[in-house]
Amino acid sequence: MISSGLQVIYNTDEVSFIQNLVFCVERAYRVPDFGVWERGSKYNNGSPELHSSSVGLAKAALEAINGFNLFGKQGCSWSVIFVDFDAHNRNRQTLCSLLPRESRSHNTDAALLPCLSYPAFALDDEVLFSQTLDKIIRKLKGKYGFKRFLRDGYGTALEDKTRRYYKPAEIKLFDGIECEFPLFFIFMIIDGVFRGNPAQVKEYQDLLDPLLQHTCEGCPVVPKYYYVPADFVELEKKNPGSQKRFPSNSGCDGKFFLWGQAVYIIAKLLADKLISPKDIDPIGRYVAPEDQRNVSMRFSNQGPLENDLVVHVALIAESQRLQVFLNTYGIQTQTPQQVEPIQIWAQKELVKAYFHLGVNDKLGLSGRPDRPIGCLGTSKIYRILGKTVVCYSIIFDLSDFYMSQDVMMLIDDIKNALQFIKQYWKMHGRPLFVVLIREDNIRGSRFNPILDMLAAFRKGIVGGVKVHVDRVQTLISGAVVEQLDFLRITETEEAPVFKRLEELDLPKHSKVKRQSSTPNASELEQQPDVNINDWKSKSTYEILQKLNDCNCLASQALLSSILLKREGPNFITKDGTVAEHIERIYRRAGSKKLWLVLRYSAAFAQKFSSSITPHITTLLVHGKQVTLGAFGQEEEVISNPLSPGVIKKIIYEKCHLQDEREAVVQQELVIHIGWIISNSPELFSGMLKIRIGWIIHAMKYELKIRAGGMPAKDLYQMSPSEVKQLLLDILQPQQQGRGWLNRRQIDGSLNRAPAGFYDRVWQILERTPNGLIVAGKFLPQQPTLSDMTMYEMNFSLLVEDMLQNIDQPEYRQIIVELLMVISVILERNPELEFQDKVDLDKVVQEAFHDFQKDHSLPKGSEKQDDMTAFYNTHPIGKKGTCSYLSKAVITLLLEGEMKPSNDDPCTVS
């Protein structure tokens, strides 16, 4: 409206209000809502969900309003709206990961049409658009319009309009009689005009014309929907599409469906060429694929074009001494002083500047929340209060969490950040990535990996990303510049103070210390020389005496933990309180890279990495659930984003029970997995639930396999970068040379399922009236089949919930194989079905007993219930596990009755 010339916003209070609305919309990617139809989940039981249509509309809105002047062409700099580029990108990623689904319970939904096509045009991936549109048409299109979604009770003759919510399994009543809305035929006509597809326009015009009603004056009226009358419902269910439907309104009573009527007028004007698409899209949301390269928008809606982006890089040394040292190796850097008058800020200073955005005391608006600025936001140049500012990424911040002590992690983070920028940078102008090199980065063994990375920058390729290194002053000309004009300071106001990166004041020609601790100190000090169980029973006085006499950091950490639990954090020791002593151990272990001691002391001090929260959100955004908790113990399932405080409480309650170190290692794993899934989501295919404790179990098992008959390497002694590499190794598809026991152990720990697995379980449930049970967890046929549909995410999660009680990874994998076998047998024998409840544990036991008979295991040679040999057997072949499982399944099926069939070739008379 503003773009078309209307004045809608009149004062700065309204500007502030809109800006604060933007802060809310930026979080759409993580906030479940009730969707376009205001019903939440498909079951209409009052539960919200994350909807693709909601996220898509939010993404489109952010793109449209970013950099927009609310006062129109006559506006000032302070009436411009700002959008966090990284928040927009998170909405973009979420939309792409949710599609072609609408939500967990909605496999597809007609609400996606106005989201992906006119007016929002929210999707920038043509392949995903076609896939989603094809699904909508296949599932929802009818003779009278599109259904809103499957099993939608709205407007049907069977819906009880006196109740707000449905009863459990009630949505089954509406299967096949959902109302059809002509409105969506109109959206398809408009889409055809925008995309230059006259065949599509004509197809849907021909479908729409017979559906239009007319007023007494002869004006066309779009009915809200067409419904099946109560008398015809049973006939329609028996023969879908056979019954005539009736319109909800004809306009003769003066009542109109205004949404449909308005869109019809627009479609008619477009089809008759009385207006053009540009007339109803003044802000240019739709861009034809052939024109996308020429679009000039703050961040355009263009899709993943051939991305040959070159990232501009500025290398900054924190001191002149470090600069001189690096120069001897041919690495050219700048110091903070040498880039002046340009200032270098940490991202947290930029966050502080954004605090002033949208503040309005009159309306009680507090401005931008305290949210970190991501890699995309820190790759721009900022002009703030007359200063020119470049920012370094959050990965260079000095963190209190021990992972920052591993320089290899820093190198990995830099490569990940560059990959991320290359993949998601959609702005005109080059991203400027500041690499901050600290003296601590090059000490001891850390120097060579850092030098190799800096040499790669000089060559122009880092981790497969093209980079161009130059001076900051030179790179500014090609960068994206953001004017933060909302920081307007009057004469009576005190200007905010921002802390820039200061150069370390060290003698220029003094020598950079590169020596670390003695080579063997790490191995000597990693292992404690006390047994914690022996010392738990000793008196506090004895523990204090030993603590004073002990030089081993690992032993000091364990003794301090006993005092911490017994006396509390404020108990006074010779060197201050227990909490202070543990903190000192943590610092010393960090300087010496004693990872075992670091993890002990970090756990005792309940250290928490704040970055774990966005990484959990990343996993959820990719359609995964996350569980925290030790292997074999109770786990906490996270299916919606949580605050840092809640996550910390879960970690230290669920992971601290058997081994304190588990609490900090699980944080490491979440951070690693968050980065990996962002750059390589294919490694997590088939994994609906990320069980962190089980993944740690898989990693320990992998170390045991690698050790052969020797003692396995201790996971807790490995550096964070080694832990990450081990994680990447187990996520790779299992190597062919491995035994089947090893494969099942790893795949079972990762909760990996084969393609189409959940759909096959649905088909089994259709032929199992009394349901399935495994490890005491029951999956009933009803109301499951009535409430859900085959392809919805909620059913897949229900299957995962059924498998949750299985406590052995290899046994879980055998159960998955068994379900696949049952599915194939039922598919090939449509006359068979199970009569009783199917106990999957009993079927496996029956198969295992047959296996034992065939392998004639001598009595007493091994435990009769030891299934190791069975787990290590190839699934396919004459003596494979599948043959034994198939036999047990067929035996169980033949115990019941067969359904008679008219064309049964075995019937004699």
Short mmCIF file of C-alpha atoms in Angstrom, two decimals, residues 381-699:
data_model
loop_
_atom_site.label_atom_id
_atom_site.label_comp_id
_atom_site.label_asym_id
_atom_site.label_seq_id
_atom_site.Cartn_x
_atom_site.Cartn_y
_atom_site.Cartn_z
CA ILE A 381 30.09 -2.99 7.14
CA TYR A 382 28.24 -0.73 9.57
CA ARG A 383 28.13 3.06 9.88
CA ILE A 384 27.28 3.94 13.48
CA LEU A 385 27.33 7.46 14.95
CA GLY A 386 29.78 8.63 12.30
CA LYS A 387 32.06 5.60 12.73
CA THR A 388 32.78 2.91 10.16
CA VAL A 389 32.72 -0.50 11.85
CA VAL A 390 33.63 -4.05 10.82
CA CYS A 391 32.77 -6.97 13.09
CA TYR A 392 34.35 -10.33 13.72
CA SER A 393 32.18 -13.42 14.06
CA ILE A 394 31.03 -14.90 17.37
CA ILE A 395 33.41 -17.84 16.77
CA PHE A 396 36.34 -15.56 17.67
CA ASP A 397 34.82 -14.50 20.99
CA LEU A 398 36.73 -15.66 24.08
CA SER A 399 34.45 -18.30 25.57
CA ASP A 400 34.37 -19.74 29.07
CA PHE A 401 33.55 -23.18 27.67
CA TYR A 402 36.60 -25.43 27.16
CA MET A 403 35.95 -26.17 23.46
CA SER A 404 37.49 -22.78 22.63
CA GLN A 405 40.82 -24.13 23.94
CA ASP A 406 41.11 -26.46 20.93
CA VAL A 407 42.61 -24.55 18.02
CA MET A 408 41.50 -27.27 15.61
CA MET A 409 37.92 -26.48 16.60
CA LEU A 410 38.54 -22.83 15.75
CA ILE A 411 39.84 -23.84 12.32
CA ASP A 412 36.78 -26.05 11.80
CA ASP A 413 34.50 -23.22 12.89
CA ILE A 414 36.15 -20.84 10.40
CA LYS A 415 35.67 -23.34 7.55
CA ASN A 416 32.05 -23.97 8.59
CA ALA A 417 31.36 -20.23 8.76
CA LEU A 418 32.81 -19.69 5.27
CA GLN A 419 30.74 -22.57 3.89
CA PHE A 420 27.64 -21.15 5.55
CA ILE A 421 28.26 -17.67 4.14
CA LYS A 422 28.87 -19.07 0.66
CA GLN A 423 25.64 -21.07 0.79
CA TYR A 424 23.29 -18.45 2.21
CA TRP A 425 24.68 -15.03 1.20
CA LYS A 426 22.04 -13.55 -1.13
CA MET A 427 22.91 -9.83 -1.02
CA HIS A 428 24.55 -7.71 -3.67
CA GLY A 429 28.07 -6.91 -2.59
CA ARG A 430 30.71 -9.21 -1.16
CA PRO A 431 30.67 -10.54 2.40
CA LEU A 432 33.62 -9.30 4.49
CA PHE A 433 34.84 -11.99 6.90
CA VAL A 434 37.25 -10.79 9.58
CA VAL A 435 39.70 -13.43 10.87
CA LEU A 436 41.07 -12.46 14.27
CA ILE A 437 44.41 -14.12 15.10
CA ARG A 438 45.37 -14.14 18.77
CA GLU A 439 48.78 -14.89 20.22
CA ASP A 440 47.32 -17.82 22.12
CA ASN A 441 46.34 -19.42 18.78
CA ILE A 442 49.95 -20.01 17.75
CA ARG A 443 51.44 -21.34 20.98
CA GLY A 444 53.07 -24.77 20.96
CA SER A 445 51.55 -27.48 18.77
CA ARG A 446 48.74 -25.12 17.70
CA PHE A 447 51.00 -23.11 15.41
CA ASN A 448 51.34 -25.47 12.45
CA PRO A 449 47.57 -26.02 11.86
CA ILE A 450 46.98 -22.25 12.10
CA LEU A 451 49.87 -21.57 9.69
CA ASP A 452 48.44 -24.11 7.22
CA MET A 453 45.05 -22.39 7.35
CA LEU A 454 46.57 -18.93 6.85
CA ALA A 455 48.56 -20.28 3.91
CA ALA A 456 45.30 -21.58 2.41
CA PHE A 457 43.82 -18.07 2.73
CA ARG A 458 46.77 -16.73 0.80
CA LYS A 459 46.23 -19.32 -1.96
CA GLY A 460 42.56 -18.29 -2.28
CA ILE A 461 40.74 -21.53 -1.36
CA VAL A 462 39.71 -22.50 2.20
CA GLY A 463 37.58 -25.60 2.70
CA GLY A 464 36.36 -25.43 -0.90
CA VAL A 465 35.32 -21.76 -0.60
CA LYS A 466 36.95 -19.09 -2.78
CA VAL A 467 38.42 -16.27 -0.70
CA HIS A 468 40.21 -13.03 -1.45
CA VAL A 469 42.50 -11.63 1.25
CA ASP A 470 43.27 -7.91 1.29
CA ARG A 471 43.46 -4.86 3.53
CA VAL A 472 40.23 -3.76 5.20
CA GLN A 473 40.45 -0.33 3.56
CA THR A 474 40.56 -1.97 0.13
CA LEU A 475 37.76 -4.46 0.78
CA ILE A 476 35.23 -1.89 2.00
CA SER A 477 34.46 -0.69 -1.53
CA GLY A 478 32.91 -4.03 -2.51
CA ALA A 479 31.10 -4.71 0.78
CA VAL A 480 27.48 -4.27 1.87
CA VAL A 481 27.13 -1.16 4.03
CA GLU A 482 24.40 -0.90 6.68
CA GLN A 483 23.57 2.56 8.03
CA LEU A 484 22.38 2.31 11.65
CA ASP A 485 20.70 5.71 11.63
CA PHE A 486 18.33 4.81 14.46
CA LEU A 487 21.17 5.73 16.84
CA ARG A 488 20.30 9.43 16.90
CA ILE A 489 21.82 11.21 19.88
CA THR A 490 20.51 14.65 20.89
CA GLU A 491 22.61 17.20 22.75
CA THR A 492 20.95 16.28 26.05
CA GLU A 493 21.48 12.53 25.63
CA GLU A 494 24.61 10.68 26.59
CA ALA A 495 26.11 8.75 23.69
CA PRO A 496 26.37 4.99 24.23
CA VAL A 497 29.87 3.66 24.76
CA PHE A 498 31.06 0.88 22.48
CA LYS A 499 34.22 -1.12 23.08
CA ARG A 500 36.35 -1.64 20.01
CA LEU A 501 39.09 -4.21 19.61
CA GLU A 502 42.25 -2.75 21.10
CA GLU A 503 45.71 -3.72 19.97
CA LEU A 504 47.76 -5.53 22.61
CA ASP A 505 50.47 -3.20 23.88
CA LEU A 506 53.49 -5.49 23.58
CA PRO A 507 57.09 -4.73 22.51
CA LYS A 508 57.13 -4.93 18.73
CA HIS A 509 60.35 -6.94 18.46
CA SER A 510 59.93 -9.14 21.54
CA LYS A 511 59.71 -12.84 20.80
CA VAL A 512 56.33 -14.58 20.51
CA LYS A 513 56.26 -17.49 22.96
CA ARG A 514 55.47 -20.67 21.17
CA GLN A 515 56.50 -23.21 23.81
CA SER A 516 53.82 -25.27 25.51
CA SER A 517 54.13 -27.52 28.55
CA THR A 518 56.52 -30.47 28.53
CA PRO A 519 55.57 -33.09 25.95
CA ASN A 520 54.65 -35.85 28.39
CA ALA A 521 52.97 -33.68 31.00
CA SER A 522 49.59 -34.20 29.40
CA GLU A 523 49.72 -37.99 29.64
CA LEU A 524 51.07 -37.89 33.21
CA GLU A 525 48.48 -35.47 34.51
CA GLN A 526 45.43 -36.82 32.67
CA GLN A 527 45.06 -39.82 34.97
CA PRO A 528 44.20 -39.29 38.67
CA ASP A 529 46.37 -41.05 41.27
CA VAL A 530 43.48 -41.43 43.72
CA ASN A 531 40.45 -43.73 43.66
CA ILE A 532 37.37 -41.59 44.16
CA ASN A 533 35.35 -44.42 45.71
CA ASP A 534 38.03 -44.91 48.41
CA TRP A 535 38.04 -41.23 49.25
CA LYS A 536 34.26 -40.78 49.44
CA SER A 537 34.25 -42.50 52.83
CA LYS A 538 37.16 -40.50 54.25
CA SER A 539 36.74 -37.45 56.48
CA THR A 540 36.75 -33.88 55.18
CA TYR A 541 40.01 -33.24 57.09
CA GLU A 542 41.75 -36.14 55.33
CA ILE A 543 40.53 -34.96 51.94
CA LEU A 544 41.80 -31.43 52.62
CA GLN A 545 45.20 -32.82 53.66
CA LYS A 546 45.45 -34.89 50.48
CA LEU A 547 44.30 -31.91 48.40
CA ASN A 548 47.11 -29.77 49.83
CA ASP A 549 49.74 -32.45 49.20
CA CYS A 550 48.53 -33.49 45.72
CA ASN A 551 50.16 -32.11 42.56
CA CYS A 552 48.06 -34.06 40.04
CA LEU A 553 45.33 -31.85 38.56
CA ALA A 554 43.01 -34.81 37.83
CA SER A 555 43.24 -35.96 41.47
CA GLN A 556 42.65 -32.40 42.69
CA ALA A 557 39.51 -32.21 40.54
CA LEU A 558 38.10 -35.48 41.94
CA LEU A 559 38.89 -34.58 45.57
CA SER A 560 37.35 -31.14 45.11
CA SER A 561 34.18 -32.74 43.71
CA ILE A 562 33.78 -34.78 46.92
CA LEU A 563 34.08 -31.59 48.98
CA LEU A 564 31.69 -29.78 46.64
CA LYS A 565 28.95 -32.38 47.10
CA ARG A 566 29.56 -32.79 50.82
CA GLU A 567 30.25 -29.25 52.02
CA GLY A 568 28.94 -27.02 49.21
CA PRO A 569 30.65 -24.54 46.83
CA ASN A 570 31.45 -21.94 49.53
CA PHE A 571 33.39 -24.32 51.80
CA ILE A 572 36.78 -22.77 52.60
CA THR A 573 39.96 -24.61 51.64
CA LYS A 574 43.59 -23.50 51.92
CA ASP A 575 43.33 -21.70 48.56
CA GLY A 576 39.86 -20.17 48.90
CA THR A 577 36.43 -21.73 48.39
CA VAL A 578 35.88 -25.11 46.76
CA ALA A 579 34.22 -23.40 43.77
CA GLU A 580 37.24 -21.11 43.30
CA HIS A 581 39.61 -24.07 43.56
CA ILE A 582 37.70 -25.98 40.85
CA GLU A 583 37.78 -22.87 38.65
CA ARG A 584 41.58 -22.66 39.07
CA ILE A 585 41.94 -26.34 38.13
CA TYR A 586 39.78 -25.65 35.06
CA ARG A 587 42.02 -22.74 33.95
CA ARG A 588 45.27 -24.67 34.51
CA ALA A 589 43.96 -27.76 32.71
CA GLY A 590 42.88 -25.52 29.83
CA SER A 591 46.35 -24.00 29.44
CA LYS A 592 47.89 -27.51 29.40
CA LYS A 593 45.17 -29.03 27.17
CA LEU A 594 44.37 -31.76 29.69
CA TRP A 595 41.00 -32.68 28.19
CA LEU A 596 40.02 -35.29 30.78
CA VAL A 597 40.68 -32.87 33.65
CA LEU A 598 38.97 -30.05 31.73
CA ARG A 599 35.82 -32.11 31.32
CA TYR A 600 35.83 -33.18 34.98
CA SER A 601 36.27 -29.64 36.28
CA ALA A 602 33.83 -28.17 33.72
CA ALA A 603 31.19 -30.66 34.86
CA PHE A 604 31.85 -30.00 38.57
CA ALA A 605 31.61 -26.24 37.94
CA GLN A 606 28.45 -26.87 35.81
CA LYS A 607 29.85 -25.00 32.83
CA PHE A 608 27.35 -24.35 30.06
CA SER A 609 27.91 -23.30 26.46
CA SER A 610 25.37 -20.68 25.45
CA SER A 611 25.73 -21.69 21.80
CA ILE A 612 24.02 -25.02 22.52
CA THR A 613 20.61 -23.31 22.41
CA PRO A 614 20.73 -22.15 18.75
CA HIS A 615 22.24 -25.51 17.75
CA ILE A 616 19.30 -27.40 19.30
CA THR A 617 16.99 -25.05 17.42
CA THR A 618 18.91 -25.88 14.22
CA LEU A 619 18.26 -29.60 14.76
CA LEU A 620 14.55 -28.97 15.39
CA VAL A 621 14.38 -26.78 12.29
CA HIS A 622 15.69 -29.71 10.24
CA GLY A 623 12.72 -31.80 11.39
CA LYS A 624 14.55 -33.76 14.10
CA GLN A 625 13.74 -34.37 17.75
CA VAL A 626 16.58 -34.22 20.26
CA THR A 627 16.92 -36.31 23.42
CA LEU A 628 19.33 -35.46 26.24
CA GLY A 629 20.28 -38.05 28.84
CA ALA A 630 22.81 -40.81 29.43
CA PHE A 631 22.58 -44.10 27.48
CA GLY A 632 20.42 -46.62 29.35
CA GLN A 633 18.93 -43.91 31.58
CA GLU A 634 15.83 -41.76 31.37
CA GLU A 635 16.01 -39.25 28.50
CA GLU A 636 14.39 -35.87 28.02
CA VAL A 637 12.81 -35.37 24.57
CA ILE A 638 13.06 -31.85 23.14
CA SER A 639 10.61 -31.16 20.32
CA ASN A 640 10.29 -27.35 20.63
CA PRO A 641 12.97 -24.65 21.16
CA LEU A 642 13.82 -24.04 24.83
CA SER A 643 15.60 -21.30 26.74
CA PRO A 644 19.28 -21.74 27.77
CA GLY A 645 18.31 -22.03 31.46
CA VAL A 646 15.89 -24.89 30.81
CA ILE A 647 18.41 -26.76 28.63
CA LYS A 648 21.14 -26.39 31.27
CA LYS A 649 18.80 -27.78 33.93
CA ILE A 650 17.92 -30.80 31.73
CA ILE A 651 21.58 -31.53 30.99
CA TYR A 652 22.75 -31.43 34.59
CA GLU A 653 19.73 -33.40 35.84
CA LYS A 654 19.68 -36.13 33.18
CA CYS A 655 23.36 -36.51 32.28
CA HIS A 656 25.01 -36.11 35.69
CA LEU A 657 23.80 -39.31 37.32
CA GLN A 658 26.45 -41.93 36.47
CA ASP A 659 29.35 -39.95 35.04
CA GLU A 660 29.65 -36.19 35.57
CA ARG A 661 31.63 -35.78 32.35
CA GLU A 662 28.60 -36.87 30.30
CA ALA A 663 26.95 -33.48 30.93
CA VAL A 664 29.69 -31.51 29.15
CA VAL A 665 30.36 -34.08 26.41
CA GLN A 666 26.66 -34.00 25.47
CA GLN A 667 26.99 -30.23 25.05
CA GLU A 668 29.99 -30.82 22.76
CA LEU A 669 27.98 -33.30 20.69
CA VAL A 670 25.00 -30.95 20.27
CA ILE A 671 27.33 -28.18 19.02
CA HIS A 672 29.12 -30.55 16.61
CA ILE A 673 25.85 -32.01 15.28
CA GLY A 674 24.35 -28.53 14.85
CA TRP A 675 27.23 -27.47 12.58
CA ILE A 676 27.29 -30.78 10.68
CA ILE A 677 23.55 -30.86 9.95
CA SER A 678 23.71 -27.26 8.66
CA ASN A 679 26.40 -28.14 6.11
CA SER A 680 25.76 -31.88 5.47
CA PRO A 681 22.13 -32.75 6.29
CA GLU A 682 22.36 -35.93 4.21
CA LEU A 683 24.44 -37.55 6.98
CA PHE A 684 21.30 -37.57 9.15
CA SER A 685 18.91 -39.13 6.63
CA GLY A 686 16.74 -41.80 8.24
CA MET A 687 17.37 -40.35 11.71
CA LEU A 688 14.18 -38.79 13.04
CA LYS A 689 15.34 -38.61 16.64
CA ILE A 690 18.86 -37.49 17.61
CA ARG A 691 19.57 -39.33 20.88
CA ILE A 692 22.75 -37.70 22.16
CA GLY A 693 23.45 -40.32 24.86
CA TRP A 694 23.07 -43.12 22.32
CA ILE A 695 25.39 -41.38 19.86
CA ILE A 696 28.04 -41.15 22.61
CA HIS A 697 27.52 -44.88 23.20
CA ALA A 698 28.10 -45.49 19.46
CA MET A 699 31.33 -43.47 19.60
#
